[in-house]
CSV table of C-alpha atoms and ligand atoms in Angstrom, one decimal:
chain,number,residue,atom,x,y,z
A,1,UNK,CA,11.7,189.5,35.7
A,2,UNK,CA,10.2,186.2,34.8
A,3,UNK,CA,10.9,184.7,31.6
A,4,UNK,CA,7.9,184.8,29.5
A,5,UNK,CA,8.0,188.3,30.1
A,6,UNK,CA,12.1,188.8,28.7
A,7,UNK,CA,11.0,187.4,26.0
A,8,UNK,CA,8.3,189.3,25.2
A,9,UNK,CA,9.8,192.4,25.7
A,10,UNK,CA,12.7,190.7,23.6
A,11,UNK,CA,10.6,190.5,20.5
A,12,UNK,CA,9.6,194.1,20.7
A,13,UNK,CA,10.5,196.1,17.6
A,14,UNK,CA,10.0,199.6,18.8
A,15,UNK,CA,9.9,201.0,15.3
A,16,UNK,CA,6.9,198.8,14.3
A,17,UNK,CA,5.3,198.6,17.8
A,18,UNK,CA,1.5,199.9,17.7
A,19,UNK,CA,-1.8,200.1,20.0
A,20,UNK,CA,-5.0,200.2,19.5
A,21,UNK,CA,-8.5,200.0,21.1
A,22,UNK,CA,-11.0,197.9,19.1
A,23,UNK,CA,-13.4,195.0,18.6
A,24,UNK,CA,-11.3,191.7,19.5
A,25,UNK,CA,-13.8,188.9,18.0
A,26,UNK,CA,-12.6,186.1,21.0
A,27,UNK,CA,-13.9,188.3,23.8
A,28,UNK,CA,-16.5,190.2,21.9
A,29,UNK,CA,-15.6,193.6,23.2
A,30,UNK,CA,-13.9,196.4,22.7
A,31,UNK,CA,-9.9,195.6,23.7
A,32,UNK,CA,-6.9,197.0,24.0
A,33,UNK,CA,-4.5,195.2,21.1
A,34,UNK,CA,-1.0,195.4,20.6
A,35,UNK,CA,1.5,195.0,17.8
A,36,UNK,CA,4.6,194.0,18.7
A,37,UNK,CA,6.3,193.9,15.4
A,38,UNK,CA,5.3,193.8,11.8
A,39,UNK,CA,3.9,189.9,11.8
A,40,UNK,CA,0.5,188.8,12.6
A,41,UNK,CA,1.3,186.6,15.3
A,42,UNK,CA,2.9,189.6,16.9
A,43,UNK,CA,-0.6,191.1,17.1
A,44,UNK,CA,-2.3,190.2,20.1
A,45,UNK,CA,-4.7,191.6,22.4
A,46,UNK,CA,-4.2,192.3,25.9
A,47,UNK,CA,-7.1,190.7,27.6
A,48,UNK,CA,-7.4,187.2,26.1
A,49,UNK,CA,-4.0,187.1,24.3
A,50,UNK,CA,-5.4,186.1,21.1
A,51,UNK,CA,-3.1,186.4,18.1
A,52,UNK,CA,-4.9,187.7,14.6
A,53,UNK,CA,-5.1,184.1,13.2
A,54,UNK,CA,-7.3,183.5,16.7
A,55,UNK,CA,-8.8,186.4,16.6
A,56,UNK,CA,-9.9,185.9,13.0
A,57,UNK,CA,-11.2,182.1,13.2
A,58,UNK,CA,-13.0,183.0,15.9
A,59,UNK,CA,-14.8,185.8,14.3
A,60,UNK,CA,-15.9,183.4,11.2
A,61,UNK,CA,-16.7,181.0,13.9
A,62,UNK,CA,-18.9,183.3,15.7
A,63,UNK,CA,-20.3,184.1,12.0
A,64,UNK,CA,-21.2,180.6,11.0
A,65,UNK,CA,-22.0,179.2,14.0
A,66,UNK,CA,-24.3,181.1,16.1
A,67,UNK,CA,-25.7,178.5,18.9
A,68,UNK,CA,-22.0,177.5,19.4
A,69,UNK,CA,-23.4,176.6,23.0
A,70,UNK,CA,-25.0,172.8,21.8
A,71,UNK,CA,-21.8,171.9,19.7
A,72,UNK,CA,-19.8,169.3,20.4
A,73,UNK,CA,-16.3,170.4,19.4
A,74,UNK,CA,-12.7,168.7,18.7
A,75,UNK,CA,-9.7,171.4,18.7
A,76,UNK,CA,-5.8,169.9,17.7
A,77,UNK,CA,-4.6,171.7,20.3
A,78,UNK,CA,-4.7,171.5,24.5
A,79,UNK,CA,-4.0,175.7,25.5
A,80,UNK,CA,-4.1,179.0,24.8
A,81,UNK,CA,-6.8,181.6,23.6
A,82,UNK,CA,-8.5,179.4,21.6
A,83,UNK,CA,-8.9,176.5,23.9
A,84,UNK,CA,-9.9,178.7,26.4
A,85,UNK,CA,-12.5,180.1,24.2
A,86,UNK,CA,-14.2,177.2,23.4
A,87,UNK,CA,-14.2,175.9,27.0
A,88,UNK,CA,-16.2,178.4,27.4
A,89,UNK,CA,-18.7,178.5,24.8
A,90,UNK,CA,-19.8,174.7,24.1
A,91,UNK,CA,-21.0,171.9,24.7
A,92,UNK,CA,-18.5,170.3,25.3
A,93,UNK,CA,-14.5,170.7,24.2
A,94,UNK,CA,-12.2,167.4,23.5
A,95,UNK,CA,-8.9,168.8,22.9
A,96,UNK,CA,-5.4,167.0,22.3
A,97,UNK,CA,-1.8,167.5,21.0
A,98,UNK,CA,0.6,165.4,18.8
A,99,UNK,CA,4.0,164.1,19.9
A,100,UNK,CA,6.0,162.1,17.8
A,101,UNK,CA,6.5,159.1,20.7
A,102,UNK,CA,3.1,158.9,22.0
A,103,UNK,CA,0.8,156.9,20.0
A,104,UNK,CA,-2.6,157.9,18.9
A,105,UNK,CA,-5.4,157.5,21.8
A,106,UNK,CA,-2.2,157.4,24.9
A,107,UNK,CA,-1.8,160.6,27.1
A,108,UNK,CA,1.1,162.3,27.8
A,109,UNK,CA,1.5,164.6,31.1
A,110,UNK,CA,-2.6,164.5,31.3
A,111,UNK,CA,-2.9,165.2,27.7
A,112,UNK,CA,-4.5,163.3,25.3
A,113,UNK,CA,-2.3,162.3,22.5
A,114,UNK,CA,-3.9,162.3,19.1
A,115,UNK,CA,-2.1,161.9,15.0
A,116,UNK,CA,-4.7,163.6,13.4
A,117,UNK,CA,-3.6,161.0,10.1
A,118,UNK,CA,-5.1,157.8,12.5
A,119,UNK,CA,-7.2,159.6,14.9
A,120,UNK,CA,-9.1,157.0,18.0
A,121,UNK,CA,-12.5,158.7,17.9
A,122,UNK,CA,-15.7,156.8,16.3
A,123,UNK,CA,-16.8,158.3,13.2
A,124,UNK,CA,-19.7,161.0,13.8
A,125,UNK,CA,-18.0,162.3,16.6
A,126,UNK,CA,-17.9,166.2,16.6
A,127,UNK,CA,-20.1,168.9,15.5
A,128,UNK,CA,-17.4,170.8,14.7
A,129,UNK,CA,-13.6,169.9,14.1
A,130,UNK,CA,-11.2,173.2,14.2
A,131,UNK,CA,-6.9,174.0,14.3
A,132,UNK,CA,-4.6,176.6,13.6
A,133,UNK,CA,-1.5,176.7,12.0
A,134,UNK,CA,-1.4,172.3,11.9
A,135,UNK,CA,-2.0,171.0,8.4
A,136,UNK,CA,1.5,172.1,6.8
A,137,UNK,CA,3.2,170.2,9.9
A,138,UNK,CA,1.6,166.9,8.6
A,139,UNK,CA,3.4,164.5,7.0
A,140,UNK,CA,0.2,163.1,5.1
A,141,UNK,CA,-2.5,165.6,5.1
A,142,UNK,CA,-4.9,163.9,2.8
A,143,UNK,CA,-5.5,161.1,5.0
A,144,UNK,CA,-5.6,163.9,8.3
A,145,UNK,CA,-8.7,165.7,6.4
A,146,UNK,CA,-10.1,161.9,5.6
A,147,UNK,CA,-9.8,161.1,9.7
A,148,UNK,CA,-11.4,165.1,10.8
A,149,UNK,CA,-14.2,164.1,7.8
A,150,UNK,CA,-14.7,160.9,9.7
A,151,UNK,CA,-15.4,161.9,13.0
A,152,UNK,CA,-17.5,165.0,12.0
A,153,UNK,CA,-21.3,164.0,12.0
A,154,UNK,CA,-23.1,164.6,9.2
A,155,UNK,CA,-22.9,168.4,8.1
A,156,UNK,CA,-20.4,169.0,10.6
A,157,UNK,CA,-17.7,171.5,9.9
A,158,UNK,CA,-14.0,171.6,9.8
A,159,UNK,CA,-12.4,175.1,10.4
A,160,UNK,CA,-9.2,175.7,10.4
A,161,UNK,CA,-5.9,177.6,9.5
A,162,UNK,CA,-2.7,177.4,7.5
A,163,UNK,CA,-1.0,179.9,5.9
A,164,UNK,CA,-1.8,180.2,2.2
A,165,UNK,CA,0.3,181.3,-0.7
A,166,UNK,CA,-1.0,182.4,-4.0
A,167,UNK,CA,0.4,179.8,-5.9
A,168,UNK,CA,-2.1,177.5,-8.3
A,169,UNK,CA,-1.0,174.2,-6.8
A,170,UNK,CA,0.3,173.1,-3.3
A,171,UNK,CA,4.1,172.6,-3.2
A,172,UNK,CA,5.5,170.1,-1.0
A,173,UNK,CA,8.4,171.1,0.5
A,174,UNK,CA,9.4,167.2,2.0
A,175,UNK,CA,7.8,164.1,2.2
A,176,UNK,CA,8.7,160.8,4.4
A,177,UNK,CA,9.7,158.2,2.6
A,178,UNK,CA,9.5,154.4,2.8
A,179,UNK,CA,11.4,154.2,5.8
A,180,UNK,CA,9.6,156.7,7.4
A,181,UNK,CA,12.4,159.0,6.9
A,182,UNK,CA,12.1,163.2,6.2
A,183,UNK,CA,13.2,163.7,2.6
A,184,UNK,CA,13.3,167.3,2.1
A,185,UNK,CA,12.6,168.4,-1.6
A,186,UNK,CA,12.8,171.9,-0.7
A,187,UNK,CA,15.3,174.1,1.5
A,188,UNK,CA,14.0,172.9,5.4
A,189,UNK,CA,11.5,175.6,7.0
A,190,UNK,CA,10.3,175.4,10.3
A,191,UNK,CA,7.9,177.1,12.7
A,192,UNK,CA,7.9,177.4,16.3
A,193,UNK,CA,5.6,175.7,18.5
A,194,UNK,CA,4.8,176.8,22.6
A,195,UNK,CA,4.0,172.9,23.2
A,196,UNK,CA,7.1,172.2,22.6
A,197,UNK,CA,8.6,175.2,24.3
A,198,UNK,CA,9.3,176.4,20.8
A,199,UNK,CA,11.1,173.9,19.6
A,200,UNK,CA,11.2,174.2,15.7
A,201,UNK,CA,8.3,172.2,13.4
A,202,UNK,CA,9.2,171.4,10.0
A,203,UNK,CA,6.9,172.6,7.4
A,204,UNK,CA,5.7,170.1,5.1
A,205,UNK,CA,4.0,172.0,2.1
A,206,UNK,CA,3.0,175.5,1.6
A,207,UNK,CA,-0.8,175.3,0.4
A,208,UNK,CA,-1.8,176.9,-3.0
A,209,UNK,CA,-5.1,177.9,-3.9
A,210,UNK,CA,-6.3,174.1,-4.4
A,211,UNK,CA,-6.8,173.8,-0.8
A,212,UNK,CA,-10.5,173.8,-1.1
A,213,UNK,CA,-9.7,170.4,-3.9
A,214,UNK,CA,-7.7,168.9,-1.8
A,215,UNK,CA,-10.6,168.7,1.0
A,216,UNK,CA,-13.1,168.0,-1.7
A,217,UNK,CA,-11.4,165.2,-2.6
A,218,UNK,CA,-11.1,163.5,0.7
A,219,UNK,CA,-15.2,163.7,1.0
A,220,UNK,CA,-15.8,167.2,2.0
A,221,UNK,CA,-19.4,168.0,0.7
A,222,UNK,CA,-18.5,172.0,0.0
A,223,UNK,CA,-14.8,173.9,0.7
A,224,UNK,CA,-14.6,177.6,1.0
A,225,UNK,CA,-12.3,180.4,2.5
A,226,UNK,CA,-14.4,182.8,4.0
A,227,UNK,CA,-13.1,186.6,5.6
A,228,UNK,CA,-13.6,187.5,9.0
A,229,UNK,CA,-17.0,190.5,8.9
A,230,UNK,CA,-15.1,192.2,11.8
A,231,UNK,CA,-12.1,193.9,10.9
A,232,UNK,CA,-8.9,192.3,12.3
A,233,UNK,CA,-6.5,195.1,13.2
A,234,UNK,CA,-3.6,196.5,10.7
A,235,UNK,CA,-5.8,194.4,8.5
A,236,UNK,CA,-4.2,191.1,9.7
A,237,UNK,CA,-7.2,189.1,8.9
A,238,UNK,CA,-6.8,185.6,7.8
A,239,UNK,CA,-8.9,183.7,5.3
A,240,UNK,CA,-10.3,180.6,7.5
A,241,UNK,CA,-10.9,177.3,5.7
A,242,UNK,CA,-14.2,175.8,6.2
A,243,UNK,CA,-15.3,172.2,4.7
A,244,UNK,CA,-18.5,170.7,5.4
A,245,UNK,CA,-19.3,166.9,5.4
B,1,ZN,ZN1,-9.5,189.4,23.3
C-alpha cells in the first residue's frame, strides 16, 4: 500500500466518517464528498480533492468573479486543488511558496520562492491576489497585506483564508523579536503543512473580528467576510476574506 494512502486510511474515524453526493463548488458538479472525521479539512471531495476551506473560497470566488477567465492571478501556494483550479480557469496563474532559506524572488526545486512581507513583483501586478490558511503563519502580517495591496492593480481583490475566532481583537500568540528570534507570548501552536511534508508551522496570532481593520488599515479600499451561496457540506463553510484596493 503506498503511503499517502496509509495515511489516509490512518486518519479515518469510523464513528464520524460520512458520504455524500452534492454540489462541490471547485468542479461545479455534482460529487461524491467524504468526511473523514469531524474537522473540516477532513472533508473532501473525491474528484478534485478539495477540502471545505477550498471548496468554500472557490464558491465566493466563482460568486464575485464571474469572467475569472481574463484575470491575472497570484496564489501563495504552488499545488493542490486550488492551484489546479486556477490553472485552469485564468488568464494566467503566478504561484509560489515560502521557505525560510530562500530569499524572496530565488526558486527552490523549480519553485518560485516568495515572503509575502517583501514580495519581488512591481506594484499593479495581479487582478486578483488569493491564499488559504497563510496569514497566521506570518510573522508580520501588516506589512504581507501592505505588499498583496501593492501588487494588486487598482480594484483588484485579495481573497483569502484563516481561521477566525470570535474574539473582538486579534491576539498574537508570538512575535520575533529584535534579533529575529520567535518569542512566544502564548503556549506554541502549530499546523501542519504538505510543502513541507507536514512538518509543523507555528501559528502566529489567531485573528478576531478586526480582521477587516487590520486590512483597512494597510490601504484596503473596502474589507468584508462574505459566505459561500452554495452550501458547503455538514455545513463546513468558511467565511472568505475579501479586501479590495
Ligand atoms: Zn470537486
Amino acid at each position: 500500500m503506498s503511503r499517502p494512502l496509509i495515511r489516509a486510511l490512518n486518519s479515518i474515524k469510523w464513528r464520524e466518517a460520512a458520504m455524500t453526493y452534492c454540489y462541490c463548488p471547485v468542479c461545479n458538479a455534482k460529487r461524491i464528498i467524504v468526511r473523514l472525521h469531524h474537522n473540516e479539512i477532513a472533508v473532501r471531495c473525491l474528484t478534485c480533492r478539495a477540502t471545505s476551506v477550498t471548496m468554500s473560497l472557490v464558491a465566493v470566488l466563482r460568486q464575485l468573479v464571474p469572467d475569472l477567465s481574463s484575470k491575472e492571478i497570484y496564489e501563495l501556494s504552488s499545488r493542490g486543488p486550488l492551484v489546479t483550479f486556477l490553472n485552469k480557469n485564468c488568464k494566467k496563474l503566478t504561484c509560489s511558496e515560502y521557505f525560510d532559506a530562500v530569499a524572496s524572488g530565488d526558486s527552490y526545486n523549480g519553485i518560485l520562492c516568495q515572503d509575502v512581507q517583501k514580495l519581488t513583483f512591481p506594484d499593479n501586478s495581479f487582478d486578483l491576489c488569493t491564499s488559504t490558511e497563510v496569514f497566521e503563519h506570518v510573522p508580520n502580517d501588516l506589512a504581507g497585506f501592505a505588499e498583496i495591496r501593492r501588487v494588486l492593480r487598482p480594484g483588484g481583490t485579495f481573497l483569502f483564508t484563516v481561521p477566525l475566532f470570535q474574539s473582538p481583537a486579534t491576539v498574537e500568540r508570538a512575535r520575533l523579536d529584535s534579533n529575529q528570534q520567535i518569542a512566544h507570548l502564548l503556549p506554541a501552536h502549530y499546523h501542519g503543512d504538505p510543502i513541507r511534508e507536514h512538518q509543523p508551522v507555528l501559528v502566529y496570532r489567531d485573528y478576531g473580528k478586526d480582521i477587516r481593520q487590520r486590512l483597512i488599515n494597510q490601504g484596503f479600499s473596502t474589507a468584508k467576510l462574505l459566505n459561500p451561496s452554495s452550501p458547503i457540506p455538514w455545513h463546513y463553510a468558511r467565511a472568505i476574506i475579501t479586501a479590495v484596493k
